[in-house]
């Protein structure tokens, strides 16, 4: 007889339907994995996952219903874990910062998130910490821009590749459930597990390095409005990012006081992070709140062959004299002339860009060579491209009949 149940994953409800190609023990095993998150929902689920077992793996999607067939119940259980998490994350796309992190909450609702790629020990950290503190998640930490945390106490994925990982509900492992109603992010910690570390320790991480490390460990970051600003605000509100260097997960509980007490000297405030830079290049005003960085040709502008234009970046943020640029899911840090040349590249020719940066160069530097080198590096990185045709951009119709997809720009 088929089995069906609803799971609350972050802010979404996901329905799981298992047919009789699985025997009753297999269906009950998968259901028991999610016992901590099973809910009785009256509303229709956001996603329905239909699982079955068969000789030939297959999948099909019809609207919000996805059917999955795999060769064994073990493979199906692992795949359902992934599908539920992906569905939960996509349900908060554009509403929350989703970090690849484990997390626990203190009794007062303060949440400590431990960020890292696969293999850094997020799940083992959850097990070590979740018996003394409230378990929030072992994989996906969702933080809204105001700092509030959406818990996702999913089953823990235990095991080593290439074998399928086995799900274990937190309650079966003796971990504490999340009870606080108001969870708020208190600390962001980068996990750095090293086998040769005798004594674990906590160190501070500067904002630029933190952004460089955190961005790859996010999901749907580009869906947020000004994502680098959101991330920087959260970093600033928690006193900066810490890094924990350790060898064994059982040493982590003893470091929580150090993590929360670690002072972050020199960490910029939010007003420092997004600053009105007063330089000879007025293009820095584009970094101010409410002034989006232009990525399209101004209507009526003459696009000249050989002029330089910024690629369609997602966001940019000035920190001290460094410009952090988010291009899709890649982070670039520009220094020296890089920020000026990149920001000034609004369909200007190389000679015109040279005039913009002339007063910024120290004595003894060949300005033409410096600008040429900066342009070459920015083009190679995909941050700028060189226009190769003369045209004038016309105004878009007010109500286009269908979206127009522009071809990707060619690099000269």
PDB file of N, CA, C and O in Angstrom, residues 53 178 229 231:
ATOM      1  N   UNK A  53      10.922   2.274  -7.102  1.00  0.00           N
ATOM      2  CA  UNK A  53      12.124   1.493  -7.372  1.00  0.00           C
ATOM      3  C   UNK A  53      11.884   0.669  -8.630  1.00  0.00           C
ATOM      4  O   UNK A  53      10.814   0.078  -8.816  1.00  0.00           O
ATOM      5  N   UNK A 178      15.121  22.443  18.113  1.00  0.00           N
ATOM      6  CA  UNK A 178      15.097  23.893  18.229  1.00  0.00           C
ATOM      7  C   UNK A 178      13.800  24.314  18.887  1.00  0.00           C
ATOM      8  O   UNK A 178      12.714  23.977  18.415  1.00  0.00           O
ATOM      9  N   UNK A 229      25.903  43.386  -0.530  1.00  0.00           N
ATOM     10  CA  UNK A 229      25.543  44.278   0.574  1.00  0.00           C
ATOM     11  C   UNK A 229      24.836  43.501   1.676  1.00  0.00           C
ATOM     12  O   UNK A 229      25.126  43.680   2.864  1.00  0.00           O
ATOM     13  N   UNK A 231      25.131  40.327   2.360  1.00  0.00           N
ATOM     14  CA  UNK A 231      26.118  39.490   3.028  1.00  0.00           C
ATOM     15  C   UNK A 231      27.018  40.316   3.925  1.00  0.00           C
ATOM     16  O   UNK A 231      27.319  39.934   5.069  1.00  0.00           O
TER      17      UNK A 231
END
